[in-house]
Amino acid sequence: MNGSGGSCSSLMEVAYDDDHHHGHHDDELHVLAVDDNLIDRKLVEKLLKISSCKVTTAENGIRALEYLGLGDQNQHIDALTNNVMKVNLIITDYCMPGMTGFELLKKVKESSNLKEVPVVIVSSENIPTRVNKCLASGAQMFMQKPLKLADVEKLKCHLMNCRS
Amino acid sequence: MEKRQFRDYTISLYHQGFLDDQFTELKKLQDECSPDFVAEVVSLFFEDCEKLISNMARALDQTGNVDYKLVGSSVHQLKGSSSSVGAKRVKGLCVTLKECCDSQNYEGCVRCLQQVDIEYKSLKGKLQDLFNLEQQIVQAGGRIPQVDI
């Protein structure tokens, strides 16, 4: 794929963009960013990279779940899960065709393997019922789109503090 | 001279409402690793505009059988993209278009879509002019001035 120029296995190449150029340091956050909009994916990827995160992007919830090892087909593909570097944070858009960010959140929280992974929901619309619903279902934060550098810094601090 | 022009032109684009501070945020993401980041994103945006406007025009062409769901999802995408790149006027028109779509106001949709089309093309021209000014500065060996709005 173009962009970050990562070389991925053919399974992943079509579905998501993984940055293999740099080694994954233990203190570096590995973020999975999910958004159906190409421009927003590009932006969030850059925001996160500038903030020293390792980034994988996915264009929809199904791809995201597959990457996390939760896809229906991949239930027993342990090799894939082991090859995938541990994801420390999931940032997902709320409004996506097919599986919404909210539905993705619920799937992650229902999984014994992944329920500890913080999930941040981003949306262009700051609707209180939407925000509350996400937080009540275990979202770490609900943030307004478009994300700015300052938002990512804030988010990182929040998460790093939670980790230590 | 070019620096002065660049500064003035940039400020005018913000003051006239073509761009908002999200464009400023975009510029913050440009660095040595990705020196053409803004141009790349902006280019993707204009491609998006062309594609989505074309989809919506086609849908609206089916008079009597307009797929408002399609128009709605397309304008939602465009609203999102324009918001993300700081294309303030385009975004504003998308909001209006979405309202027309939600109330299935056919005339309103057609009118609004035309305005969106005009507006994105206008912005495209202006940003091209801005990038050209940047090029001139760089080619003359100068640095692009930081413009505080």
Coordinates of C-alpha atoms in Angstrom, one line a residue:
Chain A
M1 CA 0.0 0.0 0.0
N2 CA 1.1 3.6 -0.4
G3 CA 1.4 6.1 2.3
S4 CA 3.5 4.8 5.2
G5 CA 5.0 2.2 2.8
G6 CA 4.6 -0.7 5.3
S7 CA 5.1 -4.1 3.8
C8 CA 2.4 -6.4 5.1
S9 CA 1.3 -9.9 4.6
S10 CA -1.1 -10.2 1.7
L11 CA -3.9 -10.8 4.1
M12 CA -3.5 -7.5 5.8
E13 CA -2.4 -5.5 2.8
V14 CA -5.9 -5.1 1.4
A15 CA -7.7 -4.5 4.6
Y16 CA -5.4 -2.3 6.7
D17 CA -2.2 -0.4 6.7
D18 CA 0.4 -1.4 9.2
D19 CA 3.6 0.4 9.9
H20 CA 6.5 -2.1 10.0
H21 CA 9.3 0.3 9.5
H22 CA 10.0 1.0 13.2
G23 CA 10.4 -1.5 15.9
H24 CA 7.8 -1.5 18.6
H25 CA 9.2 -0.2 21.8
D26 CA 7.5 -1.2 25.0
D27 CA 6.7 2.3 26.0
E28 CA 5.3 3.2 22.6
L29 CA 1.5 3.0 22.3
H30 CA 0.2 0.8 19.5
V31 CA -3.0 2.3 18.3
L32 CA -5.6 0.7 16.0
A33 CA -7.5 3.5 14.3
V34 CA -10.8 2.7 12.6
D35 CA -12.6 5.0 10.2
D36 CA -14.4 4.6 7.0
N37 CA -13.3 8.0 5.7
L38 CA -9.9 7.9 3.9
I39 CA -9.0 11.5 4.8
D40 CA -9.8 11.0 8.4
R41 CA -7.8 7.8 8.5
K42 CA -4.8 9.7 7.0
L43 CA -5.2 12.5 9.5
V44 CA -5.5 10.3 12.6
E45 CA -2.6 8.2 11.4
K46 CA -0.4 11.3 11.1
L47 CA -1.6 12.7 14.4
L48 CA -0.7 9.5 16.2
K49 CA 2.7 9.1 14.5
I50 CA 3.7 12.6 15.3
S51 CA 2.7 11.8 18.9
S52 CA 5.1 8.8 18.8
C53 CA 2.6 6.1 18.5
K54 CA 2.7 3.1 16.3
V55 CA -0.4 3.0 14.1
T56 CA -2.5 0.5 12.3
T57 CA -5.6 1.7 10.5
A58 CA -8.7 -0.2 9.5
E59 CA -11.4 1.0 7.2
N60 CA -14.3 -0.7 9.0
G61 CA -15.3 -2.6 12.1
I62 CA -15.1 -6.0 10.5
R63 CA -11.5 -5.4 9.5
A64 CA -10.7 -4.1 12.9
L65 CA -12.1 -7.2 14.6
E66 CA -10.1 -9.4 12.2
Y67 CA -6.9 -7.6 13.0
L68 CA -7.6 -8.0 16.7
G69 CA -8.2 -11.7 16.2
L70 CA -11.9 -11.5 16.8
G71 CA -13.2 -12.0 13.3
D72 CA -15.6 -14.9 12.7
Q73 CA -13.2 -16.6 10.4
N74 CA -10.2 -16.0 12.5
Q75 CA -11.3 -17.5 15.8
H76 CA -8.7 -20.2 15.5
I77 CA -6.0 -18.5 13.6
D78 CA -3.7 -18.1 16.7
A79 CA -0.7 -17.5 14.5
L80 CA -2.2 -14.3 13.2
T81 CA -3.0 -13.0 16.6
N82 CA 0.6 -13.7 17.8
N83 CA 2.1 -11.9 14.8
V84 CA 0.0 -8.9 15.5
M85 CA 1.8 -6.6 17.9
K86 CA -0.3 -5.9 21.0
V87 CA -2.8 -3.1 20.5
N88 CA -2.8 -0.7 23.4
L89 CA -5.6 1.6 22.3
I90 CA -8.5 1.5 19.8
I91 CA -9.7 4.8 18.4
T92 CA -12.9 4.4 16.3
D93 CA -15.3 6.7 14.5
Y94 CA -18.8 6.3 15.7
C95 CA -20.7 6.7 12.3
M96 CA -19.6 3.9 10.0
P97 CA -21.6 1.9 7.5
G98 CA -22.1 -1.7 8.5
M99 CA -20.7 -2.0 12.0
T100 CA -20.8 1.3 14.0
G101 CA -18.1 2.3 16.4
F102 CA -20.5 1.6 19.2
E103 CA -21.0 -2.0 18.0
L104 CA -17.3 -2.4 17.7
L105 CA -16.8 -1.1 21.2
K106 CA -19.3 -3.7 22.5
K107 CA -17.6 -6.5 20.7
V108 CA -14.2 -5.5 22.2
K109 CA -15.6 -5.3 25.7
E110 CA -17.3 -8.7 25.3
S111 CA -14.0 -10.3 24.5
S112 CA -12.1 -11.8 27.4
N113 CA -8.8 -11.1 25.5
L114 CA -9.5 -7.6 24.6
K115 CA -11.9 -6.1 27.2
E116 CA -9.0 -4.3 28.9
V117 CA -8.0 -2.4 25.8
P118 CA -9.2 1.2 26.1
V119 CA -11.6 2.2 23.3
V120 CA -12.0 5.9 22.4
I121 CA -15.0 6.9 20.3
V122 CA -14.7 9.9 18.0
S123 CA -17.6 11.6 16.3
S124 CA -18.4 14.8 14.5
E125 CA -21.6 15.1 16.6
N126 CA -21.5 15.6 20.3
I127 CA -25.0 14.2 21.1
P128 CA -25.4 13.6 24.8
T129 CA -27.3 10.4 24.5
R130 CA -24.7 9.1 22.1
V131 CA -21.9 10.1 24.4
N132 CA -23.5 8.6 27.5
K133 CA -24.3 5.4 25.7
C134 CA -20.7 4.9 24.7
L135 CA -19.3 5.7 28.1
A136 CA -21.8 3.4 29.7
S137 CA -20.7 0.6 27.5
G138 CA -17.1 1.0 28.5
A139 CA -15.6 3.6 26.2
Q140 CA -12.6 5.3 27.7
M141 CA -13.4 8.6 26.2
F142 CA -15.7 10.2 23.7
M143 CA -14.0 12.9 21.6
Q144 CA -15.1 15.3 19.0
K145 CA -13.9 15.2 15.4
P146 CA -11.9 16.5 13.9
L147 CA -9.1 15.5 16.3
K148 CA -6.3 18.0 16.9
L149 CA -2.8 17.4 18.1
A150 CA -3.7 18.8 21.5
D151 CA -6.5 16.1 21.8
V152 CA -4.0 13.3 21.0
E153 CA -1.5 14.7 23.6
K154 CA -4.3 14.8 26.2
L155 CA -5.4 11.3 25.4
K156 CA -1.9 10.0 25.6
C157 CA -1.3 11.5 28.9
H158 CA -4.5 10.1 30.2
L159 CA -3.7 6.6 29.0
M160 CA 0.0 6.7 30.1
N161 CA -1.2 7.7 33.6
C162 CA -3.7 4.9 33.6
R163 CA -1.0 2.4 32.6
S164 CA 1.5 3.4 35.2
Chain B
M1 CA 7.6 40.3 -1.8
E2 CA 6.2 36.8 -2.2
K3 CA 6.3 36.3 1.5
R4 CA 4.1 39.4 2.0
Q5 CA 1.7 38.1 -0.7
F6 CA 1.7 34.7 0.9
R7 CA 0.9 36.1 4.3
D8 CA -1.8 38.4 3.0
Y9 CA -3.4 35.8 0.9
T10 CA -3.4 33.3 3.7
I11 CA -5.0 35.8 6.1
S12 CA -7.7 36.7 3.5
L13 CA -8.6 33.1 3.0
Y14 CA -9.3 32.7 6.7
H15 CA -11.1 36.1 7.1
Q16 CA -13.3 35.4 4.1
G17 CA -14.3 32.1 5.7
F18 CA -12.8 29.8 3.1
L19 CA -10.6 28.2 5.7
D20 CA -11.0 27.7 9.5
D21 CA -8.6 26.7 12.2
Q22 CA -8.7 23.0 11.3
F23 CA -6.6 24.0 8.3
T24 CA -4.1 25.4 10.7
E25 CA -4.1 22.1 12.6
L26 CA -3.4 20.4 9.3
K27 CA -0.3 22.5 8.7
K28 CA 1.0 21.5 12.2
L29 CA 1.1 17.9 10.9
Q30 CA 3.4 18.8 8.0
D31 CA 7.1 18.1 8.9
E32 CA 10.3 16.9 7.3
C33 CA 9.0 13.3 7.2
S34 CA 6.0 14.4 5.2
P35 CA 6.7 17.8 3.6
D36 CA 3.8 17.6 1.2
F37 CA 1.3 16.4 3.8
V38 CA -1.1 19.3 3.4
A39 CA -1.1 19.2 -0.4
E40 CA -1.7 15.5 -0.3
V41 CA -4.6 15.6 2.0
V42 CA -6.1 18.6 0.2
S43 CA -5.8 16.8 -3.1
L44 CA -7.6 13.7 -1.6
F45 CA -10.3 16.0 -0.4
F46 CA -10.9 17.5 -3.8
E47 CA -11.0 14.0 -5.4
D48 CA -13.6 13.2 -2.7
C49 CA -15.6 16.3 -3.6
E50 CA -15.7 15.4 -7.3
K51 CA -16.7 11.8 -6.6
L52 CA -19.4 12.5 -4.0
I53 CA -20.9 15.4 -5.9
S54 CA -21.1 13.2 -9.0
N55 CA -22.8 10.5 -7.0
M56 CA -25.3 12.9 -5.6
A57 CA -26.0 14.6 -8.9
R58 CA -26.7 11.2 -10.4
A59 CA -29.1 10.3 -7.6
L60 CA -30.9 13.6 -8.0
D61 CA -31.2 13.1 -11.7
Q62 CA -33.6 10.2 -11.1
T63 CA -36.5 12.6 -10.8
G64 CA -39.4 10.9 -9.1
N65 CA -37.2 8.2 -7.8
V66 CA -34.4 10.0 -5.9
D67 CA -32.4 7.8 -3.5
Y68 CA -32.3 10.3 -0.7
K69 CA -30.5 7.8 1.5
L70 CA -27.6 7.8 -1.0
V71 CA -27.6 11.5 -1.1
G72 CA -27.6 11.6 2.7
S73 CA -24.7 9.3 3.1
S74 CA -22.7 11.1 0.5
V75 CA -23.2 14.5 2.0
H76 CA -22.4 13.0 5.4
Q77 CA -19.0 11.9 4.0
L78 CA -18.4 15.2 2.4
K79 CA -19.3 17.1 5.5
G80 CA -16.9 15.0 7.4
S81 CA -14.0 15.5 4.9
S82 CA -14.6 19.2 4.6
S83 CA -14.6 19.6 8.4
S84 CA -11.4 17.6 8.7
V85 CA -9.5 19.7 6.2
G86 CA -10.8 23.1 7.4
A87 CA -12.9 23.8 4.3
K88 CA -15.3 26.0 6.2
R89 CA -17.6 27.2 3.4
V90 CA -17.9 23.8 1.8
K91 CA -18.7 22.3 5.2
G92 CA -21.4 25.0 5.8
L93 CA -23.0 24.2 2.4
C94 CA -23.0 20.5 3.3
V95 CA -24.9 21.2 6.4
T96 CA -27.6 23.0 4.4
L97 CA -27.6 20.2 1.8
K98 CA -28.0 17.6 4.5
E99 CA -31.1 19.5 5.8
C100 CA -32.6 19.7 2.3
C101 CA -31.9 16.0 1.9
D102 CA -33.4 15.1 5.3
S103 CA -36.6 16.9 4.4
Q104 CA -36.5 15.5 0.8
N105 CA -36.6 19.0 -0.5
Y106 CA -35.7 18.3 -4.1
E107 CA -35.3 21.9 -5.4
G108 CA -33.2 22.7 -2.3
C109 CA -31.0 19.7 -2.9
V110 CA -30.3 20.5 -6.5
R111 CA -29.6 24.2 -5.7
C112 CA -27.4 23.4 -2.8
L113 CA -25.4 20.8 -4.6
Q114 CA -24.7 23.3 -7.4
Q115 CA -23.4 25.6 -4.7
V116 CA -21.2 22.9 -3.2
D117 CA -19.8 22.2 -6.6
I118 CA -19.0 25.9 -7.2
E119 CA -17.5 26.3 -3.8
Y120 CA -15.1 23.4 -3.8
K121 CA -13.8 24.4 -7.2
S122 CA -13.3 27.9 -6.0
L123 CA -11.4 26.7 -2.9
K124 CA -9.3 24.4 -5.1
G125 CA -8.2 27.4 -7.2
K126 CA -7.4 29.4 -4.2
L127 CA -5.4 26.7 -2.5
Q128 CA -3.5 26.1 -5.8
D129 CA -2.6 29.8 -5.8
L130 CA -1.5 29.5 -2.2
F131 CA 0.7 26.5 -2.9
N132 CA 2.2 28.3 -6.0
L133 CA 3.1 31.2 -3.7
E134 CA 4.8 28.7 -1.3
Q135 CA 6.7 27.2 -4.2
Q136 CA 7.9 30.6 -5.3
I137 CA 9.2 31.3 -1.9
V138 CA 11.0 28.0 -1.6
Q139 CA 12.5 28.2 -5.0
A140 CA 13.9 31.6 -4.2
G141 CA 15.6 30.0 -1.2
G142 CA 13.3 31.4 1.4
R143 CA 11.3 29.8 4.2
I144 CA 7.6 29.8 4.4
P145 CA 6.5 32.3 6.9
Q146 CA 4.4 31.2 9.9
V147 CA 1.2 33.1 9.6
D148 CA -0.8 33.8 12.8
I149 CA -4.4 34.3 12.1

